[in-house]
Tab-separated table of C-alpha atoms in Angstrom:
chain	number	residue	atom	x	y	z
Z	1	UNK	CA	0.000	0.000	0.000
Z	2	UNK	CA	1.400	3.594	-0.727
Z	3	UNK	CA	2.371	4.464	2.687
Z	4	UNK	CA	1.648	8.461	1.898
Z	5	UNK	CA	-1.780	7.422	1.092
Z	6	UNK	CA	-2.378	5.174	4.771
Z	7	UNK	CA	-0.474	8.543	6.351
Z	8	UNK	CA	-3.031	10.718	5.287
Z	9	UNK	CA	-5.954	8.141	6.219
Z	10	UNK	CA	-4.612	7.681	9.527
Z	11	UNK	CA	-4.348	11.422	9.841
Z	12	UNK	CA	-7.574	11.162	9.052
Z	13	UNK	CA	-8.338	8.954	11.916
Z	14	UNK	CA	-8.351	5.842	9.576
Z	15	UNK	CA	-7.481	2.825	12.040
Z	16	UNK	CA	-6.023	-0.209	10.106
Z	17	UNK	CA	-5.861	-3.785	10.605
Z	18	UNK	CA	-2.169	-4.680	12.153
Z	19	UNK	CA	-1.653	-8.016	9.977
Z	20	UNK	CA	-3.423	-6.571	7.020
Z	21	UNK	CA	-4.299	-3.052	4.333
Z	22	UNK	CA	-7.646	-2.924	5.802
Z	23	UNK	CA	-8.867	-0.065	6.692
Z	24	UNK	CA	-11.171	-1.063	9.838
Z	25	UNK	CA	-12.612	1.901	10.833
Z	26	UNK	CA	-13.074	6.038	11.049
Z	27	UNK	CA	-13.914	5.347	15.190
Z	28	UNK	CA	-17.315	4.001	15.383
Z	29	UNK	CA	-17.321	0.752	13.474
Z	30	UNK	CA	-20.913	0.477	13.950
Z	31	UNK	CA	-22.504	3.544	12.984
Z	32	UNK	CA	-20.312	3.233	9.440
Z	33	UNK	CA	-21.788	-0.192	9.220
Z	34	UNK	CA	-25.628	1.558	9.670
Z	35	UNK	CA	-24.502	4.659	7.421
Z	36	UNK	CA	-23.803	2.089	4.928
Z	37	UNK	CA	-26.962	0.780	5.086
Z	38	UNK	CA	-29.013	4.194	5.435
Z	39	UNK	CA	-26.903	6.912	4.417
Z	40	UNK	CA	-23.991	7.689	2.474
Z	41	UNK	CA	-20.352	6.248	2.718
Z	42	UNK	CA	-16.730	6.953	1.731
Z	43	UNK	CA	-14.932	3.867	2.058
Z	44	UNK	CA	-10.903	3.986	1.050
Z	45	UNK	CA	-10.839	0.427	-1.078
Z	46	UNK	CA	-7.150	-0.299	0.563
Z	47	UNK	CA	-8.004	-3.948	-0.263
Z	48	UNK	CA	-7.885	-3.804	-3.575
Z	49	UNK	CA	-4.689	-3.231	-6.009
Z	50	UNK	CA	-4.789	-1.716	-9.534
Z	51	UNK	CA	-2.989	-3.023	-12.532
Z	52	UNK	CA	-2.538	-1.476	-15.857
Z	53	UNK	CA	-2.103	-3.619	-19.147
Z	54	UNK	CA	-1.026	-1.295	-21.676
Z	55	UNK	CA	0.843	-1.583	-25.618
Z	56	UNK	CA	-0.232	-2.816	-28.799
Z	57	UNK	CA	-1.168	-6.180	-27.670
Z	58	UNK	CA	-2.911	-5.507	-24.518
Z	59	UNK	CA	-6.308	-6.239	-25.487
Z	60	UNK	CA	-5.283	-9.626	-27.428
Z	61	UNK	CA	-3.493	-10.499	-24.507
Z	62	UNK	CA	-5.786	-9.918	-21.852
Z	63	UNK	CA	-8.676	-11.035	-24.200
Z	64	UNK	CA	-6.565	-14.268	-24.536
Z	65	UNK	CA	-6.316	-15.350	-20.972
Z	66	UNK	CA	-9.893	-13.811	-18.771
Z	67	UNK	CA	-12.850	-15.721	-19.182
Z	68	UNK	CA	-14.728	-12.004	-20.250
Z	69	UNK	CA	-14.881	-10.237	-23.614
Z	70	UNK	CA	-11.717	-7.962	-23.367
Z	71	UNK	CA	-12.217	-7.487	-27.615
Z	72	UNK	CA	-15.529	-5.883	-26.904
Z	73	UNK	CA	-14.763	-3.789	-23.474
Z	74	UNK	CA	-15.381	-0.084	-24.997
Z	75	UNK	CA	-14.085	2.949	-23.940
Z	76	UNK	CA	-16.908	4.120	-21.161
Z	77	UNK	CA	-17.561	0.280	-20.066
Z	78	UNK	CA	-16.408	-2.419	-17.383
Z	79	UNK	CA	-17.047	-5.300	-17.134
Z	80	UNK	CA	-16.116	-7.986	-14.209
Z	81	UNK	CA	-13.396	-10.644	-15.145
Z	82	UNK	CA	-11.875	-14.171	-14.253
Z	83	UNK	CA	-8.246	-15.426	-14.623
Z	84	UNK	CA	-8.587	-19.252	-13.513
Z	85	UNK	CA	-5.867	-22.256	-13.909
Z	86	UNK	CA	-5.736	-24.858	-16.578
Z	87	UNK	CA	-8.405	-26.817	-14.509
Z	88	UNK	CA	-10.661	-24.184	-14.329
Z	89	UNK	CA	-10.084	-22.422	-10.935
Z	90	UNK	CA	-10.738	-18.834	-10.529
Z	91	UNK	CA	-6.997	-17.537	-9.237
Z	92	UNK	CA	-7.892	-13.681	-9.448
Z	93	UNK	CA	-10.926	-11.634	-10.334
Z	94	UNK	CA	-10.923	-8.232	-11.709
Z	95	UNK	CA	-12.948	-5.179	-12.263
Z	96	UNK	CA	-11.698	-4.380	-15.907
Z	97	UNK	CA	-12.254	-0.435	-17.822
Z	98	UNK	CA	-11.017	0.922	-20.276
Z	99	UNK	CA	-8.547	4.018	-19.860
Z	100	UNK	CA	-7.468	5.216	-23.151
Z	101	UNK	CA	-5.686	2.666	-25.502
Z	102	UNK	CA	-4.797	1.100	-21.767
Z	103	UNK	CA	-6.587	-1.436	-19.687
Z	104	UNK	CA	-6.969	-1.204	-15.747
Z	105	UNK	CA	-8.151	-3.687	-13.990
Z	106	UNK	CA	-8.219	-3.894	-9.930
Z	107	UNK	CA	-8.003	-7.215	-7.900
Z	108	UNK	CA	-7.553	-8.534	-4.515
Z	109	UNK	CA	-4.344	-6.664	-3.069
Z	110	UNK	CA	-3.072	-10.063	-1.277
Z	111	UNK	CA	-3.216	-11.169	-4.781
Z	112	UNK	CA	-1.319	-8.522	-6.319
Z	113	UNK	CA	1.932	-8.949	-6.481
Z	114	UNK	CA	1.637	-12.869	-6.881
Z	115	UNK	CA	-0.908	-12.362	-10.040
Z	116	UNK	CA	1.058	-9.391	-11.875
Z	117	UNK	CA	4.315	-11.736	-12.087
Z	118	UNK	CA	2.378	-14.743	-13.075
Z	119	UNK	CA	0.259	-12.830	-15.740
Z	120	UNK	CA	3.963	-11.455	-16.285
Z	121	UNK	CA	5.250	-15.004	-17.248
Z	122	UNK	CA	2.551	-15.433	-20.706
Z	123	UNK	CA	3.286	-12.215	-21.729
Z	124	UNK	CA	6.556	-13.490	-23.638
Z	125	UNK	CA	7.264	-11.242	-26.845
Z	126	UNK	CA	3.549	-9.792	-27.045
Z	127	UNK	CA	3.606	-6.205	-27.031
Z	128	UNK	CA	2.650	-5.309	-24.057
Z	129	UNK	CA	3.478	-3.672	-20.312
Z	130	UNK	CA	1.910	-4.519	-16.799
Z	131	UNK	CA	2.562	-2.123	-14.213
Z	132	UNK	CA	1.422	-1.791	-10.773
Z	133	UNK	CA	-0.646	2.000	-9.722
Z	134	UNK	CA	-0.646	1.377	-6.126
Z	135	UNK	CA	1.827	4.243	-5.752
Z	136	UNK	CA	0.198	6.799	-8.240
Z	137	UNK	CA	-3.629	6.031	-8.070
Z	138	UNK	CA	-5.584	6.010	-4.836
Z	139	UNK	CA	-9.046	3.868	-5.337
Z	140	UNK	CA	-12.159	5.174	-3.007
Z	141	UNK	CA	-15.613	3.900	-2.698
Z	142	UNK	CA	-19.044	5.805	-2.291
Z	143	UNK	CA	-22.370	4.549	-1.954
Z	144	UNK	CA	-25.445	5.910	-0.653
Z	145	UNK	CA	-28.723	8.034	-1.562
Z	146	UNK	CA	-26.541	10.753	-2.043
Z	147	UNK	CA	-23.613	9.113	-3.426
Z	148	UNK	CA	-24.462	11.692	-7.189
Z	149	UNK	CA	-24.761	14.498	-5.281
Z	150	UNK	CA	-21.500	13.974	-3.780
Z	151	UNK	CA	-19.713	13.658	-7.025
Z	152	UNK	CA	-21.187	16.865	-8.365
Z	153	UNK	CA	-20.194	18.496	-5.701
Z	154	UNK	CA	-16.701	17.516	-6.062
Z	155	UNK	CA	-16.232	18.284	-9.378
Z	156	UNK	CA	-16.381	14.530	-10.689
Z	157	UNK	CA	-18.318	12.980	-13.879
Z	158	UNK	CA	-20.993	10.507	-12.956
Z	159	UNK	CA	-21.618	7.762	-15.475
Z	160	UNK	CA	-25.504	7.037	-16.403
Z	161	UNK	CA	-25.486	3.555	-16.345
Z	162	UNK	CA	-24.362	0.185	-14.188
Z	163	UNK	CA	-20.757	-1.301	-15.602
Z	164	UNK	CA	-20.158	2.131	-17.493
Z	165	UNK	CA	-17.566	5.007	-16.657
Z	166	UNK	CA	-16.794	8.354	-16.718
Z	167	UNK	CA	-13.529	10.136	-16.850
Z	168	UNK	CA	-12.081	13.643	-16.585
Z	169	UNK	CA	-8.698	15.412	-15.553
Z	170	UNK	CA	-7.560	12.212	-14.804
Z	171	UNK	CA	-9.903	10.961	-12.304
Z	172	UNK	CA	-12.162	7.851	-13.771
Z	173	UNK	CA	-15.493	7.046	-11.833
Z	174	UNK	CA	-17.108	3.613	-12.399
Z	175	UNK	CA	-20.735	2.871	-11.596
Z	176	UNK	CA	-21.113	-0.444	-9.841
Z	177	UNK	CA	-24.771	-0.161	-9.303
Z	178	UNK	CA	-27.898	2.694	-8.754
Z	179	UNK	CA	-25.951	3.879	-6.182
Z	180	UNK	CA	-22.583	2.531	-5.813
Z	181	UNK	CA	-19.206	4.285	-7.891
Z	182	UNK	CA	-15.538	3.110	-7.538
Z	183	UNK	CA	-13.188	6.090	-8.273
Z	184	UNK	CA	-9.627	6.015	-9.762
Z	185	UNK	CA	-7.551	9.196	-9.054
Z	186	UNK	CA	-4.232	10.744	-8.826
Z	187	UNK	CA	-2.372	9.693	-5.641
Z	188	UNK	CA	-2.084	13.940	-5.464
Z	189	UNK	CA	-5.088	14.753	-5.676
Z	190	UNK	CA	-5.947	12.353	-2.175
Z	191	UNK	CA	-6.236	15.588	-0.056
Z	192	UNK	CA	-8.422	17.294	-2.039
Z	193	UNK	CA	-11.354	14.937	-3.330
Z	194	UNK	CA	-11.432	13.668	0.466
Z	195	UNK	CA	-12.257	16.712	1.493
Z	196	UNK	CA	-14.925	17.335	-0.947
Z	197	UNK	CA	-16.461	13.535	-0.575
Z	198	UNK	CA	-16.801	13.525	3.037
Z	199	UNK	CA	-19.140	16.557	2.897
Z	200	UNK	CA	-22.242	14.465	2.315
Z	201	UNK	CA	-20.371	10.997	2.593
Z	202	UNK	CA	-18.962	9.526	5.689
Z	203	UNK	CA	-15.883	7.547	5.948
Z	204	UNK	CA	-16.679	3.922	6.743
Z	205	UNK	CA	-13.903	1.233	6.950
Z	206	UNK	CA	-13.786	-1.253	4.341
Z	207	UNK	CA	-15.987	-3.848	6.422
Z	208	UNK	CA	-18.713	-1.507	5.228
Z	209	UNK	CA	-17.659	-1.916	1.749
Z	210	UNK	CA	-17.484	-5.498	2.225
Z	211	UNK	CA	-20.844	-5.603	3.033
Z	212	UNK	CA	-22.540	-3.996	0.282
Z	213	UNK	CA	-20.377	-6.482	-1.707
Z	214	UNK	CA	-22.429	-9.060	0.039
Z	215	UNK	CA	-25.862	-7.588	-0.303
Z	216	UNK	CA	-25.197	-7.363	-4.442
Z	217	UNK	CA	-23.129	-10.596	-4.673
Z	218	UNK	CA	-19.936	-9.564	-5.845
Z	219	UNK	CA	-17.852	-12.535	-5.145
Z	220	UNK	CA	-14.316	-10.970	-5.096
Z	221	UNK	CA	-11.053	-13.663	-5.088
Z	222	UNK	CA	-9.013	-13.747	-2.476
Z	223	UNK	CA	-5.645	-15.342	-1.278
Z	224	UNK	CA	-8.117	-17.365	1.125
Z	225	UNK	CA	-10.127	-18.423	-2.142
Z	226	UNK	CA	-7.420	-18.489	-4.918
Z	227	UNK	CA	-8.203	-21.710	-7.191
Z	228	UNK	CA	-11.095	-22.669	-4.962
Z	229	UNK	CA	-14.062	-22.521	-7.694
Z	230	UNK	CA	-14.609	-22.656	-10.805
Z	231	UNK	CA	-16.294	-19.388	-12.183
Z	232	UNK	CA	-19.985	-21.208	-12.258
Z	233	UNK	CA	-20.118	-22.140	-8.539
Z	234	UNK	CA	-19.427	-18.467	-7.814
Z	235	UNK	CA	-22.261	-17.324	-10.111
Z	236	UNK	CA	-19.732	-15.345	-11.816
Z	237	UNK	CA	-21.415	-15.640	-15.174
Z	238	UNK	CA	-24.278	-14.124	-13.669
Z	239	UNK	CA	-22.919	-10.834	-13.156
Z	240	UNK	CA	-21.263	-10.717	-16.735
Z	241	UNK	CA	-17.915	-12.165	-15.924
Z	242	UNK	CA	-17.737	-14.854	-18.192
Z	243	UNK	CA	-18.290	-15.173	-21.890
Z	244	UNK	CA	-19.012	-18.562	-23.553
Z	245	UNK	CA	-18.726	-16.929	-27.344
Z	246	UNK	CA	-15.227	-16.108	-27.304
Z	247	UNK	CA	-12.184	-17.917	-27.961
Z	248	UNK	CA	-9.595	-20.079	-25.785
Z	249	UNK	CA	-7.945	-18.455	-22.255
Z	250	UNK	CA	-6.423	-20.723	-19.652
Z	251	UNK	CA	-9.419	-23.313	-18.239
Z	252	UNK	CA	-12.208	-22.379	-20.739
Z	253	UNK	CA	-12.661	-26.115	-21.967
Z	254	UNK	CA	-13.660	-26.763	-18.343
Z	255	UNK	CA	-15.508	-23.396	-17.667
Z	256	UNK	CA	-17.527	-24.555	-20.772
Z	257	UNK	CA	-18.191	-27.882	-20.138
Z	258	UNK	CA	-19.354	-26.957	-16.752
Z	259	UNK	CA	-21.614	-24.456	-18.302
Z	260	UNK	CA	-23.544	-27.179	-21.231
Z	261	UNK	CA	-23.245	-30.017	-19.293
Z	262	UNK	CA	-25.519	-28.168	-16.288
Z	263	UNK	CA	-23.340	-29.693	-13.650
Z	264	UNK	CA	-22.565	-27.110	-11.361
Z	265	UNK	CA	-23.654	-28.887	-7.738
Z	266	UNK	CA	-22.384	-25.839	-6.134
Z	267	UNK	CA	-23.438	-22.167	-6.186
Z	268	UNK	CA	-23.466	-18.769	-4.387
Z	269	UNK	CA	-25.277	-18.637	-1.261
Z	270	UNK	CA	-25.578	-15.448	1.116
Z	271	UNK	CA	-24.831	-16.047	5.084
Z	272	UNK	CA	-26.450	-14.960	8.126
Z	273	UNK	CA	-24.698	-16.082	11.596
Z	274	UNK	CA	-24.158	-15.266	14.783
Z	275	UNK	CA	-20.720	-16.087	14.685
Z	276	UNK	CA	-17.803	-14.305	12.875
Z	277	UNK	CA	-17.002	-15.780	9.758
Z	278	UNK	CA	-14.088	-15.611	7.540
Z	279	UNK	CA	-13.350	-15.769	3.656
Z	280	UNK	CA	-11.489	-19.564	3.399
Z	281	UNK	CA	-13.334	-20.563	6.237
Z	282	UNK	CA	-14.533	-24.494	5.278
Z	283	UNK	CA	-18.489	-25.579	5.757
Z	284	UNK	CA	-19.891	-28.762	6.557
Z	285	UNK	CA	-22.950	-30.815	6.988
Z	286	UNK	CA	-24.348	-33.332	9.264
Z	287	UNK	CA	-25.885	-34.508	5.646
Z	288	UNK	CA	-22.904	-34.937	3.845
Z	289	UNK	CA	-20.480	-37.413	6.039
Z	290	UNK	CA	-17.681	-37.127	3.295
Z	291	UNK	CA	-16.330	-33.587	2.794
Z	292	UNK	CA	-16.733	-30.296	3.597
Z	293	UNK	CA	-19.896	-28.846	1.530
Z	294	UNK	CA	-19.141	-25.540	1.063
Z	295	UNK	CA	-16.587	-22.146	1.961
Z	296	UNK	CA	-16.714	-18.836	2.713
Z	297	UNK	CA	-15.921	-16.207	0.068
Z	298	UNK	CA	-16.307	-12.935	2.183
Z	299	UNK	CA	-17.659	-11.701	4.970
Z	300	UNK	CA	-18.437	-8.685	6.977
Z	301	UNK	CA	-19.768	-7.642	10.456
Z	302	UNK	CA	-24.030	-7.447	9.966
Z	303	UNK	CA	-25.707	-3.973	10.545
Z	304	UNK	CA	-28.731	-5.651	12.081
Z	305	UNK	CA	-25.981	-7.729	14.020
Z	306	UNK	CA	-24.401	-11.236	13.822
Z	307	UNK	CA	-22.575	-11.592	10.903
Z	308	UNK	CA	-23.154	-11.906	6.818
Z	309	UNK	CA	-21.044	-13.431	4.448
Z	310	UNK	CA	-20.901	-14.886	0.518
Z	311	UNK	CA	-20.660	-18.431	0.668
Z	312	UNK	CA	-19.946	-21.463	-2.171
Z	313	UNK	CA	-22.483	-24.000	-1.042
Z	314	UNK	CA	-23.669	-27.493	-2.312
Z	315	UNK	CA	-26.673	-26.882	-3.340
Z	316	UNK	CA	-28.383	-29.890	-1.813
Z	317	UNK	CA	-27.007	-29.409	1.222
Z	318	UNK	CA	-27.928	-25.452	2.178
Z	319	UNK	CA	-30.562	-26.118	4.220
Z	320	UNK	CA	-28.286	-27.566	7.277
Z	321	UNK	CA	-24.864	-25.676	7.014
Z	322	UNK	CA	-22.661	-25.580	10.112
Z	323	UNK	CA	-19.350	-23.129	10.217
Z	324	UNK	CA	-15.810	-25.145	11.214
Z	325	UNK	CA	-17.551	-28.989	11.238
Z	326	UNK	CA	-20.454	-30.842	11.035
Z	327	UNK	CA	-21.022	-29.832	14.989
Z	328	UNK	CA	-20.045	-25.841	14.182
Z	329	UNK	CA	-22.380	-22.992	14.892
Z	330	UNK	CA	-24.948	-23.350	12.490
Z	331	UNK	CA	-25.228	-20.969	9.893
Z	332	UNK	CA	-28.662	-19.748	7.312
Z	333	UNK	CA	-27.543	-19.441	4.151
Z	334	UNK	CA	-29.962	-17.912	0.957
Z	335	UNK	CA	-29.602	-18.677	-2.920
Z	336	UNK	CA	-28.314	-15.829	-4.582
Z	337	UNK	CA	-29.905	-16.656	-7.614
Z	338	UNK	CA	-32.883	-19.075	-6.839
């Protein structure tokens, strides 16, 4: 993480995780956690990285190895992406735009580093340049009722649409949902748009983030998840993330197969518990004697209390879930997509 960016949140009163980049809290956990729900957040997104692909070749290259349409990303769209093994397994997911003849795309920051170099290694003589913006580009979330007005009043474009940006002076703003944006600025220009924001948004730690991830069912990959699921069981195709009319990329025989075949046992399931949960954390059954049934993508403290989380579950086995073992806590979990 930039360190002059996490001095100026922490000046800000930012408290962050020891072990970790997140950002916990602005002081009062629990009234970010009911803005976030109510009112309107600014969340800095310090779990999240940001790559640029750029050269010639970029889009062949990148087109070549996610399981989205990279040849038919347009300037003023994104679109969600997978990069999964030979057999199939989601290792990284990204949320890809277009910036110029460039292509950023941001992903798990405990995935960073090990992704870049490994993306790094199939580049071989294609044309093109990955590079890291962690120390030139700060990422911020804001969500809310009066997440527009905010913008306006800091000077930024707002895009009209879900998946679709909008850029100007540098600073590219990317509409998640009705009310959600991720923005991509200058590292310099931290001070400034933080001060605007926060006039009708309030800082919230990223659990509050988290948990609008949860409540839309962004299923983000994780060092905790890395080559866990295939894109299916994650509903990934469901928000746009895969496309089964394009050409070869690393695991797209399987990813196919999966897909005409109809066996995908597993799916995307959101958790409610009383207990914390975890993303890696395994899943059982008293119903299933053999193996665990199911794990934990993310999760974030509840505002109604307890805890909620994303979940890959067996299908068959969802009504009866239990967190640790077949004895755990047990857990409710919903379809995502009945």
């Amino acid at each position: 993480m930039n360190p002059n960016w996490r001095s100026f949140l922490e000046s800000a009163e930012g408290i962050f995780d020891a072990a970790s980049a997140d950002l916990l809290h602005f002081g009062d956990a629990a009234a970010e956690l009911q803005a976030a729900g109510q009112q309107t957040i600014l969340v800095p997104l310090t779990h999240l990285g940001l790559l640029e692909a750029s050269g010639e070749e970029a889009k062949s290259f990148l087109h070549s190895q996610f399981t989205s349409d990279v040849n038919h990303l347009a300037e003023g769209q994104a679109q969600h992406a997978g990069w999964c093994t030979a057999k199939g397994r989601m290792q990284a997911s990204f949320l890809a735009w277009r910036n110029g003849d460039a292509y950023r795309m941001t992903v798990s920051a405990d995935l960073q580093d090990a992704t870049q170099k490994r993306l790094q290694m199939f580049i071989l003589r294609a044309k093109v340049k990955l590079t890291s913006l962690n120390d030139s580009t700060i990422l911020l979330g804001l969500a809310g009722r009066q997440a527009e007005e905010a913008l306006a009043d800091a000077g930024l474009p707002c895009p009209a649409e879900p998946m679709t940006t909008a850029a100007s002076d540098g600073v590219t703003v990317i509409r998640l949902e009705t009310n959600r944006f991720v923005i991509s600025a200058p590292e310099e220009m931290k001070a400034d748009l933080w001060q605007k924001l926060s006039v009708k948004a309030r800082p919230a730690g990223t659990p509050a983030w988290r948990w609008l991830d949860i409540q839309t069912a962004f299923p983000l990959v994780t060092l905790a998840t890395k080559e866990e699921f295939v894109p299916q069981m994650a509903d990934f195709e469901k928000i746009g993330g895969v496309s089964f009319h394009k050409g070869c990329y690393p695991g797209q025989e399987i990813v196919a197969r999966t897909q005409y075949l109809g066996k995908v046992k597993r799916h995307l399931y959101r958790l409610t518990s009383t207990q914390a949960l975890s993303a890696g954390e395994a899943l059982y059954s008293p119903d299933n004697l053999d193996q665990a049934c199911g794990m934990v993508m993310s999760a974030a403290p509840s505002p109604k209390g307890g805890y909620e989380a994303l979940a890959v579950v067996q299908s068959n086995y969802s009504t009866n879930v239990h967190l640790g073992s077949r004895e755990g806590p047990q857990v409710q979990a919903a379809a995502v997509n009945p």
